[in-house]
C-alpha positions as semicolon CSV with decimal commas, in nm:
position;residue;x (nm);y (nm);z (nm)
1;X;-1,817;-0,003;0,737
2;X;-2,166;0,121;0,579
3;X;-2,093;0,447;0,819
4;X;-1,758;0,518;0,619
5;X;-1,918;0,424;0,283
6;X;-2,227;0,698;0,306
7;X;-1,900;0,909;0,446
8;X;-1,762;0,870;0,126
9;X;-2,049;0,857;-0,075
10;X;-2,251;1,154;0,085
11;X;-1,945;1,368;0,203
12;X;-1,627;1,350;-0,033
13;X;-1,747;1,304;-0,317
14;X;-1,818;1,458;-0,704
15;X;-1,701;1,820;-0,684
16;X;-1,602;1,831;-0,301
17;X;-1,355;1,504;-0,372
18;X;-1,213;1,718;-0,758
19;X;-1,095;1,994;-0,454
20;X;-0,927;1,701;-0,237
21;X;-0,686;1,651;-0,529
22;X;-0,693;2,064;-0,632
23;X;-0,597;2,164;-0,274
24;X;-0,272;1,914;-0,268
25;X;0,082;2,052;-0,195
26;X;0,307;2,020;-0,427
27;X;0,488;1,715;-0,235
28;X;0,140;1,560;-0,280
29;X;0,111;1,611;-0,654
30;X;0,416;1,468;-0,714
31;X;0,338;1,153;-0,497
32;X;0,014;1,088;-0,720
33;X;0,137;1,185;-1,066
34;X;0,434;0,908;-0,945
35;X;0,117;0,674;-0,909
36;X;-0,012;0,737;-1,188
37;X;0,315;0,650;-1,431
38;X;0,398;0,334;-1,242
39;X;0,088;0,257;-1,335
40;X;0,067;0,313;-1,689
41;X;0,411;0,172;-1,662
42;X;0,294;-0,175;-1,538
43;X;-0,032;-0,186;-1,779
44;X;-0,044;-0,463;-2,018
45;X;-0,076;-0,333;-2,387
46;X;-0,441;-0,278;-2,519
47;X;-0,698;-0,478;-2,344
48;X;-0,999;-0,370;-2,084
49;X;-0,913;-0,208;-1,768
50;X;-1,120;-0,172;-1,423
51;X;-1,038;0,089;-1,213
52;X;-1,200;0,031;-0,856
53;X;-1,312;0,364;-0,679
54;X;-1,280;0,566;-0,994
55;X;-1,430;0,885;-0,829
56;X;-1,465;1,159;-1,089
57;X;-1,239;0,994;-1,328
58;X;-0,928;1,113;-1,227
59;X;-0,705;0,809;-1,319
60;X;-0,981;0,683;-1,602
61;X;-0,873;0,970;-1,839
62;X;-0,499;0,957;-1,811
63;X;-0,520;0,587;-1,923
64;X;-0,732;0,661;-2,239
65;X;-0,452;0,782;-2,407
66;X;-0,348;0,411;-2,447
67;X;-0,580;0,200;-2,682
68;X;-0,772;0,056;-2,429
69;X;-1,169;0,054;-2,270
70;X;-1,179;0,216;-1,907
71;X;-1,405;0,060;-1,677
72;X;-1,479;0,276;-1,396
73;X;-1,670;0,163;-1,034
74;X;-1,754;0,370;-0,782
75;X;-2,034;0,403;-0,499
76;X;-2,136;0,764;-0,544
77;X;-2,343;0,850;-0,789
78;X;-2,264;1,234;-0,760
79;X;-1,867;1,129;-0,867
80;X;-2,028;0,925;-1,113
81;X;-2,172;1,183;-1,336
82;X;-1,888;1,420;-1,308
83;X;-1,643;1,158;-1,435
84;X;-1,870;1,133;-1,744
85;X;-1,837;1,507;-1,761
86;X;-1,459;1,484;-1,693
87;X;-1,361;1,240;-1,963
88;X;-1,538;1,417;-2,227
89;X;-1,454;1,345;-2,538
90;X;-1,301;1,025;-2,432
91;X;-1,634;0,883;-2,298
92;X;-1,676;0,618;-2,593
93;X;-1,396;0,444;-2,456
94;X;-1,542;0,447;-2,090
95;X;-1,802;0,304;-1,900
96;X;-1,908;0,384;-1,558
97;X;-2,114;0,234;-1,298
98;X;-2,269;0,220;-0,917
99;X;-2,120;-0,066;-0,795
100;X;-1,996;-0,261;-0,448
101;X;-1,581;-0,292;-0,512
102;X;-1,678;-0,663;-0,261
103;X;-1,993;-0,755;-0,519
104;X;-1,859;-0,662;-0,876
105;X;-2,142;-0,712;-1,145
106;X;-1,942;-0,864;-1,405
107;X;-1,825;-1,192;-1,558
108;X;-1,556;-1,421;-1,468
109;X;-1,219;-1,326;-1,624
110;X;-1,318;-1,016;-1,851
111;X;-1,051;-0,762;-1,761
112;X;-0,667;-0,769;-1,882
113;X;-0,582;-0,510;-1,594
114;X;-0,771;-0,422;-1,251
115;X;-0,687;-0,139;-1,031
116;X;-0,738;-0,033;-0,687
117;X;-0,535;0,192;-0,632
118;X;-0,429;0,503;-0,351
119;X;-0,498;0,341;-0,100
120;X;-0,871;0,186;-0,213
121;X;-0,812;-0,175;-0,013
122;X;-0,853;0,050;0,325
123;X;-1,096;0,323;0,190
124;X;-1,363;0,110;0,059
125;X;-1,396;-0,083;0,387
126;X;-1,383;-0,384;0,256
127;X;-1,245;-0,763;0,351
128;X;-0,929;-0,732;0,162
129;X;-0,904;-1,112;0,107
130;X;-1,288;-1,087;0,001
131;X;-1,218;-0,738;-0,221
132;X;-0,894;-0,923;-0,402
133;X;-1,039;-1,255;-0,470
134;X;-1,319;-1,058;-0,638
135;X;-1,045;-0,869;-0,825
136;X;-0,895;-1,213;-0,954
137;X;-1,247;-1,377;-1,040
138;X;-1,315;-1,086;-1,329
139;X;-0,936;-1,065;-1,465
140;X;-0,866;-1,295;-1,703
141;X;-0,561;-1,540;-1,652
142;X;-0,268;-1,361;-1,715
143;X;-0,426;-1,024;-1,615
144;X;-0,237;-0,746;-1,407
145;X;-0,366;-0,672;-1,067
146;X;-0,217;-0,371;-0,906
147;X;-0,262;-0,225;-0,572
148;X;-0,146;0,069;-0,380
149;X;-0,136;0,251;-0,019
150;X;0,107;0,525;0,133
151;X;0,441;0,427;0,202
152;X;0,523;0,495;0,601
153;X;0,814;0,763;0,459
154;X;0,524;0,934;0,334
155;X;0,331;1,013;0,624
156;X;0,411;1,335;0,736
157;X;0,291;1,458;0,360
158;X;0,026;1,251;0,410
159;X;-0,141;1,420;0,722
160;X;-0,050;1,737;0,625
161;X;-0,282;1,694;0,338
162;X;-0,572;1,561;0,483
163;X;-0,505;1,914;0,738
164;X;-0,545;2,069;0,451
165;X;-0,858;1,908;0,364
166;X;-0,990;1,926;0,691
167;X;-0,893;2,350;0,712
168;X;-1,094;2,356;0,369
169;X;-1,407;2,180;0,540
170;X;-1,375;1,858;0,330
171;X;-1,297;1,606;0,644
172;X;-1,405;1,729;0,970
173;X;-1,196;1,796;1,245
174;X;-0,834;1,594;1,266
175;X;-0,830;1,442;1,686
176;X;-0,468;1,381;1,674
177;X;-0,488;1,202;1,959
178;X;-0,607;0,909;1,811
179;X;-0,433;1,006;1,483
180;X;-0,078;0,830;1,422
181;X;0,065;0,531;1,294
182;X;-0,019;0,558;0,931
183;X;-0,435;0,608;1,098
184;X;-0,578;0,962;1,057
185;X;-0,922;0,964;1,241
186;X;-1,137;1,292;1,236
187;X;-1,360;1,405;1,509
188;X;-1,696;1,335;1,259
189;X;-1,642;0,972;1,212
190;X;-1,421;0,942;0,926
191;X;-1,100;0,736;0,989
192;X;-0,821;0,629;0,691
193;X;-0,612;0,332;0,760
194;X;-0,315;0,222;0,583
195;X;-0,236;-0,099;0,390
196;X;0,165;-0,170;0,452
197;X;0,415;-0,367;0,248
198;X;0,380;-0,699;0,473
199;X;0,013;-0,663;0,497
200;X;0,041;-0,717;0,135
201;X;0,253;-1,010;0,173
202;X;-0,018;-1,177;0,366
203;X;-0,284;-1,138;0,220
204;X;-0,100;-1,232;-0,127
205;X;-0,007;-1,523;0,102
206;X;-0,405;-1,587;0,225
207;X;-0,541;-1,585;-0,146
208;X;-0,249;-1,838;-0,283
209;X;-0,055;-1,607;-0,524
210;X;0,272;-1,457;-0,531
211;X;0,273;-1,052;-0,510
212;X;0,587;-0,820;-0,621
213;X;0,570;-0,523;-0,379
214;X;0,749;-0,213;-0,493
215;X;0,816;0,152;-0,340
216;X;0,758;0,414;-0,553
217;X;0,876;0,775;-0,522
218;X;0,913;0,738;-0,112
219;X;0,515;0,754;-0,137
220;X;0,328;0,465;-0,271
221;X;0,348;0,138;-0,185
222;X;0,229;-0,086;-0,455
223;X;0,159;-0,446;-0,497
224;X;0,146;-0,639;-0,849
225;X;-0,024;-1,001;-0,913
226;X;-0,043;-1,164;-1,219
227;X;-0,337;-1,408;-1,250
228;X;-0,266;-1,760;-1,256
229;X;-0,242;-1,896;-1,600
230;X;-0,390;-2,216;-1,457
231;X;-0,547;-2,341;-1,198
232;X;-0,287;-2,389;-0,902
233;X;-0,072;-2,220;-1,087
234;X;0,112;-1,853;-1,051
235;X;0,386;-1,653;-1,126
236;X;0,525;-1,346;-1,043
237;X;0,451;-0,998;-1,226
């Protein structure tokens, strides 16, 4: 896991990761501005938001144009500083730090919305029943939890992407024969998983709560807690 997360962190990140999204087909594009509106779609009005694996700000600045203070966490430092570049003169309403998406640095119950989204529960390398529980602990009862990975209808887009990436010299070299499945694995380490629609179900299952799962464009797969109001006690989003 710490080999992927220096992957991330030393390899795709900052200015290399901004191409990832620049170089996307058009298929692509359309899957992650879909992502983006279901989630401004699902946000609760106002409040603070904490977007897990913010990278260089890509989803951070869409949201500011709702009243609410952005959050951002990421483990590269390089993506870091470019998303206080990117944001610009929306900064005041964002914060951004270095931080371990399993050990977040802040209080119990502080957030009305966390994020971790495109497929973050399998990127980050993470336990997901560790990464979600920590989710819970710093949203506030009541909060919005929503989380997202590729639907299976949205693989062959998918991999032709991440060719893309790996023509451009951002990922190294695709071995496709250990790539398939909804797992792309390069021949320099890197490997991306996929989270599916019942994996959500059990690990919504594993942590107590009750999850609505929803499709989105034929792309994203998202799932959608609500905090428990009270202890022992939850409802669906």
């Amino acid at each position: 896991m710490e080999k992927m997360n220096r992957y991330y962190a030393e390899k795709l990140s900052a200015e290399r990761l901004k191409s990832v999204y620049e170089i996307a087909t058009p298929r692509v594009k359309r899957y992650l501005d879909a992502e983006l509106a279901h989630v401004l779609d699902r946000l609760t009005q106002n409040g603070r938001i904490l977007d897990l694996g913010c990278g260089y700000g890509r989803i951070a600045k869409p949201l500011l144009a709702k009243p609410v203070r952005v959050v951002g966490i990421d483990n590269s430092i390089a993506n870091l500083e470019l998303a206080r570049e990117f944001v610009g003169a929306a900064w005041p309403a964002c914060a951004f730090f270095q931080m371990d998406a399993g050990h977040l640095g802040f209080a119990a119950g502080c957030f009305d919305n966390v994020l971790c989204i495109q497929n973050g529960i399998s990127a980050f390398k993470v336990d997901p029943l560790e990464l979600l529980k920590e989710m819970m602990r710093v949203a506030r009862p009541g909060a919005t939890i929503l989380l997202s990975s590729y639907s299976d209808r949205f693989w062959e887009h998918r991999l032709e992407w991440f060719q893309l990436q790996s023509e451009h010299g951002l990922l190294g070299e695709i071995d496709y024969e250990r790539t398939g499945d909804g797992v792309i694995v390069c021949r320099d380490g890197f490997k991306a998983t996929t989270f599916r629609r019942r994996d959500f179900r059990a690990l919504a299952e594993r942590a107590g709560v009750r999850a609505t799962i929803t499709e989105v464009d034929e792309s994203s797969i998202f799932c959608e807690i609500t905090v428990p109001l009270l202890p022992g006690r939850d409802r669906i989003g």
